[in-house]
Amino acid sequence: ASPAMVAWPRVGAHPERDLANLVAEEDGQIVAAAQLSLPLQDNLHLAYLQLQVHREHRRRGIGSWLIGELEERVRAAGRRQV
């Protein structure tokens, strides 16, 4: 089965950054997670990405898929450097 992407809603506002969390699920289990952090006060050209893929699910394109989704959000936010 191919993984499905699920967006986790923001939990509370952070005064210094905007956060987006994405996970990939397969058969009801989370197999990968990625987070995008966009500074809101300084370094407005930057975006920070974090990615984790469960060892047993690596080398299948899941991490690349999640990063691609977050990179679209980076571009939409007008950020120039990751």
mmCIF file with all atom_site columns, C-alpha atoms in Angstrom:
data_model
loop_
_atom_site.group_PDB
_atom_site.id
_atom_site.type_symbol
_atom_site.label_atom_id
_atom_site.label_alt_id
_atom_site.label_comp_id
_atom_site.label_asym_id
_atom_site.label_entity_id
_atom_site.label_seq_id
_atom_site.pdbx_PDB_ins_code
_atom_site.Cartn_x
_atom_site.Cartn_y
_atom_site.Cartn_z
_atom_site.occupancy
_atom_site.B_iso_or_equiv
_atom_site.pdbx_formal_charge
_atom_site.auth_seq_id
_atom_site.auth_comp_id
_atom_site.auth_asym_id
_atom_site.auth_atom_id
_atom_site.pdbx_PDB_model_num
ATOM 1  C CA . ALA A 1 1  ? 0.000  0.000  0.000  1.00 0.00 ? 1  ALA A CA 1
ATOM 2  C CA . SER A 1 2  ? 1.244  3.489  -0.707 1.00 0.00 ? 2  SER A CA 1
ATOM 3  C CA . PRO A 1 3  ? 1.532  5.925  2.145  1.00 0.00 ? 3  PRO A CA 1
ATOM 4  C CA . ALA A 1 4  ? -1.013 8.675  2.654  1.00 0.00 ? 4  ALA A CA 1
ATOM 5  C CA . MET A 1 5  ? -0.057 12.178 3.733  1.00 0.00 ? 5  MET A CA 1
ATOM 6  C CA . VAL A 1 6  ? -1.820 13.769 6.665  1.00 0.00 ? 6  VAL A CA 1
ATOM 7  C CA . ALA A 1 7  ? -1.369 17.376 7.778  1.00 0.00 ? 7  ALA A CA 1
ATOM 8  C CA . TRP A 1 8  ? -1.326 17.884 11.514 1.00 0.00 ? 8  TRP A CA 1
ATOM 9  C CA . PRO A 1 9  ? -2.962 21.137 12.551 1.00 0.00 ? 9  PRO A CA 1
ATOM 10 C CA . ARG A 1 10 ? -0.912 23.702 14.419 1.00 0.00 ? 10 ARG A CA 1
ATOM 11 C CA . VAL A 1 11 ? -1.272 23.376 18.151 1.00 0.00 ? 11 VAL A CA 1
ATOM 12 C CA . GLY A 1 12 ? -1.309 26.928 19.462 1.00 0.00 ? 12 GLY A CA 1
ATOM 13 C CA . ALA A 1 13 ? 0.397  29.932 17.917 1.00 0.00 ? 13 ALA A CA 1
ATOM 14 C CA . HIS A 1 14 ? 4.105  30.587 18.275 1.00 0.00 ? 14 HIS A CA 1
ATOM 15 C CA . PRO A 1 15 ? 5.109  34.272 18.310 1.00 0.00 ? 15 PRO A CA 1
ATOM 16 C CA . GLU A 1 16 ? 8.414  33.755 16.479 1.00 0.00 ? 16 GLU A CA 1
ATOM 17 C CA . ARG A 1 17 ? 7.672  31.137 13.801 1.00 0.00 ? 17 ARG A CA 1
ATOM 18 C CA . ASP A 1 18 ? 4.950  29.518 11.756 1.00 0.00 ? 18 ASP A CA 1
ATOM 19 C CA . LEU A 1 19 ? 4.980  25.710 11.848 1.00 0.00 ? 19 LEU A CA 1
ATOM 20 C CA . ALA A 1 20 ? 3.596  23.074 9.516  1.00 0.00 ? 20 ALA A CA 1
ATOM 21 C CA . ASN A 1 21 ? 3.774  19.373 10.335 1.00 0.00 ? 21 ASN A CA 1
ATOM 22 C CA . LEU A 1 22 ? 3.188  16.579 7.840  1.00 0.00 ? 22 LEU A CA 1
ATOM 23 C CA . VAL A 1 23 ? 3.214  12.838 8.386  1.00 0.00 ? 23 VAL A CA 1
ATOM 24 C CA . ALA A 1 24 ? 3.084  9.866  6.047  1.00 0.00 ? 24 ALA A CA 1
ATOM 25 C CA . GLU A 1 25 ? 0.908  7.004  7.231  1.00 0.00 ? 25 GLU A CA 1
ATOM 26 C CA . GLU A 1 26 ? 0.836  3.460  5.967  1.00 0.00 ? 26 GLU A CA 1
ATOM 27 C CA . ASP A 1 27 ? -1.791 1.003  7.199  1.00 0.00 ? 27 ASP A CA 1
ATOM 28 C CA . GLY A 1 28 ? -2.657 3.389  10.040 1.00 0.00 ? 28 GLY A CA 1
ATOM 29 C CA . GLN A 1 29 ? 0.955  3.675  11.245 1.00 0.00 ? 29 GLN A CA 1
ATOM 30 C CA . ILE A 1 30 ? 3.045  6.843  10.990 1.00 0.00 ? 30 ILE A CA 1
ATOM 31 C CA . VAL A 1 31 ? 6.124  5.952  8.938  1.00 0.00 ? 31 VAL A CA 1
ATOM 32 C CA . ALA A 1 32 ? 7.597  9.439  8.413  1.00 0.00 ? 32 ALA A CA 1
ATOM 33 C CA . ALA A 1 33 ? 7.228  12.982 9.707  1.00 0.00 ? 33 ALA A CA 1
ATOM 34 C CA . ALA A 1 34 ? 8.405  16.356 8.472  1.00 0.00 ? 34 ALA A CA 1
ATOM 35 C CA . GLN A 1 35 ? 8.216  19.845 9.934  1.00 0.00 ? 35 GLN A CA 1
ATOM 36 C CA . LEU A 1 36 ? 8.503  23.244 8.302  1.00 0.00 ? 36 LEU A CA 1
ATOM 37 C CA . SER A 1 37 ? 9.418  26.239 10.442 1.00 0.00 ? 37 SER A CA 1
ATOM 38 C CA . LEU A 1 38 ? 9.165  29.768 9.022  1.00 0.00 ? 38 LEU A CA 1
ATOM 39 C CA . PRO A 1 39 ? 10.656 32.578 11.122 1.00 0.00 ? 39 PRO A CA 1
ATOM 40 C CA . LEU A 1 40 ? 8.210  35.488 11.518 1.00 0.00 ? 40 LEU A CA 1
ATOM 41 C CA . GLN A 1 41 ? 10.430 38.221 12.993 1.00 0.00 ? 41 GLN A CA 1
ATOM 42 C CA . ASP A 1 42 ? 13.996 37.874 11.676 1.00 0.00 ? 42 ASP A CA 1
ATOM 43 C CA . ASN A 1 43 ? 15.567 35.996 8.749  1.00 0.00 ? 43 ASN A CA 1
ATOM 44 C CA . LEU A 1 44 ? 12.372 36.210 6.736  1.00 0.00 ? 44 LEU A CA 1
ATOM 45 C CA . HIS A 1 45 ? 14.150 34.734 3.707  1.00 0.00 ? 45 HIS A CA 1
ATOM 46 C CA . LEU A 1 46 ? 14.812 31.431 5.557  1.00 0.00 ? 46 LEU A CA 1
ATOM 47 C CA . ALA A 1 47 ? 12.833 28.228 6.039  1.00 0.00 ? 47 ALA A CA 1
ATOM 48 C CA . TYR A 1 48 ? 13.863 25.296 8.231  1.00 0.00 ? 48 TYR A CA 1
ATOM 49 C CA . LEU A 1 49 ? 12.919 21.705 7.417  1.00 0.00 ? 49 LEU A CA 1
ATOM 50 C CA . GLN A 1 50 ? 13.219 18.595 9.566  1.00 0.00 ? 50 GLN A CA 1
ATOM 51 C CA . LEU A 1 51 ? 12.554 15.063 8.366  1.00 0.00 ? 51 LEU A CA 1
ATOM 52 C CA . GLN A 1 52 ? 12.422 11.631 9.953  1.00 0.00 ? 52 GLN A CA 1
ATOM 53 C CA . VAL A 1 53 ? 11.623 8.380  8.158  1.00 0.00 ? 53 VAL A CA 1
ATOM 54 C CA . HIS A 1 54 ? 11.296 5.100  10.031 1.00 0.00 ? 54 HIS A CA 1
ATOM 55 C CA . ARG A 1 55 ? 14.225 2.820  9.219  1.00 0.00 ? 55 ARG A CA 1
ATOM 56 C CA . GLU A 1 56 ? 12.052 0.087  7.706  1.00 0.00 ? 56 GLU A CA 1
ATOM 57 C CA . HIS A 1 57 ? 10.422 2.562  5.294  1.00 0.00 ? 57 HIS A CA 1
ATOM 58 C CA . ARG A 1 58 ? 13.513 4.295  3.925  1.00 0.00 ? 58 ARG A CA 1
ATOM 59 C CA . ARG A 1 59 ? 14.668 4.196  0.281  1.00 0.00 ? 59 ARG A CA 1
ATOM 60 C CA . ARG A 1 60 ? 11.067 4.222  -0.982 1.00 0.00 ? 60 ARG A CA 1
ATOM 61 C CA . GLY A 1 61 ? 10.725 7.938  -1.792 1.00 0.00 ? 61 GLY A CA 1
ATOM 62 C CA . ILE A 1 62 ? 8.600  8.814  1.228  1.00 0.00 ? 62 ILE A CA 1
ATOM 63 C CA . GLY A 1 63 ? 11.092 11.369 2.571  1.00 0.00 ? 63 GLY A CA 1
ATOM 64 C CA . SER A 1 64 ? 11.532 12.944 -0.862 1.00 0.00 ? 64 SER A CA 1
ATOM 65 C CA . TRP A 1 65 ? 7.763  13.156 -1.206 1.00 0.00 ? 65 TRP A CA 1
ATOM 66 C CA . LEU A 1 66 ? 7.366  14.915 2.166  1.00 0.00 ? 66 LEU A CA 1
ATOM 67 C CA . ILE A 1 67 ? 10.232 17.325 1.459  1.00 0.00 ? 67 ILE A CA 1
ATOM 68 C CA . GLY A 1 68 ? 8.671  18.108 -1.930 1.00 0.00 ? 68 GLY A CA 1
ATOM 69 C CA . GLU A 1 69 ? 5.379  18.984 -0.241 1.00 0.00 ? 69 GLU A CA 1
ATOM 70 C CA . LEU A 1 70 ? 7.139  21.273 2.233  1.00 0.00 ? 70 LEU A CA 1
ATOM 71 C CA . GLU A 1 71 ? 9.244  22.895 -0.503 1.00 0.00 ? 71 GLU A CA 1
ATOM 72 C CA . GLU A 1 72 ? 6.002  23.934 -2.229 1.00 0.00 ? 72 GLU A CA 1
ATOM 73 C CA . ARG A 1 73 ? 4.960  25.676 0.988  1.00 0.00 ? 73 ARG A CA 1
ATOM 74 C CA . VAL A 1 74 ? 8.396  27.321 1.219  1.00 0.00 ? 74 VAL A CA 1
ATOM 75 C CA . ARG A 1 75 ? 7.981  28.755 -2.290 1.00 0.00 ? 75 ARG A CA 1
ATOM 76 C CA . ALA A 1 76 ? 4.401  29.859 -1.563 1.00 0.00 ? 76 ALA A CA 1
ATOM 77 C CA . ALA A 1 77 ? 5.672  31.712 1.524  1.00 0.00 ? 77 ALA A CA 1
ATOM 78 C CA . GLY A 1 78 ? 8.269  33.513 -0.619 1.00 0.00 ? 78 GLY A CA 1
ATOM 79 C CA . ARG A 1 79 ? 11.235 32.066 1.245  1.00 0.00 ? 79 ARG A CA 1
ATOM 80 C CA . ARG A 1 80 ? 14.483 31.858 -0.733 1.00 0.00 ? 80 ARG A CA 1
ATOM 81 C CA . GLN A 1 81 ? 16.753 29.701 1.436  1.00 0.00 ? 81 GLN A CA 1
ATOM 82 C CA . VAL A 1 82 ? 16.164 26.363 3.162  1.00 0.00 ? 82 VAL A CA 1
#
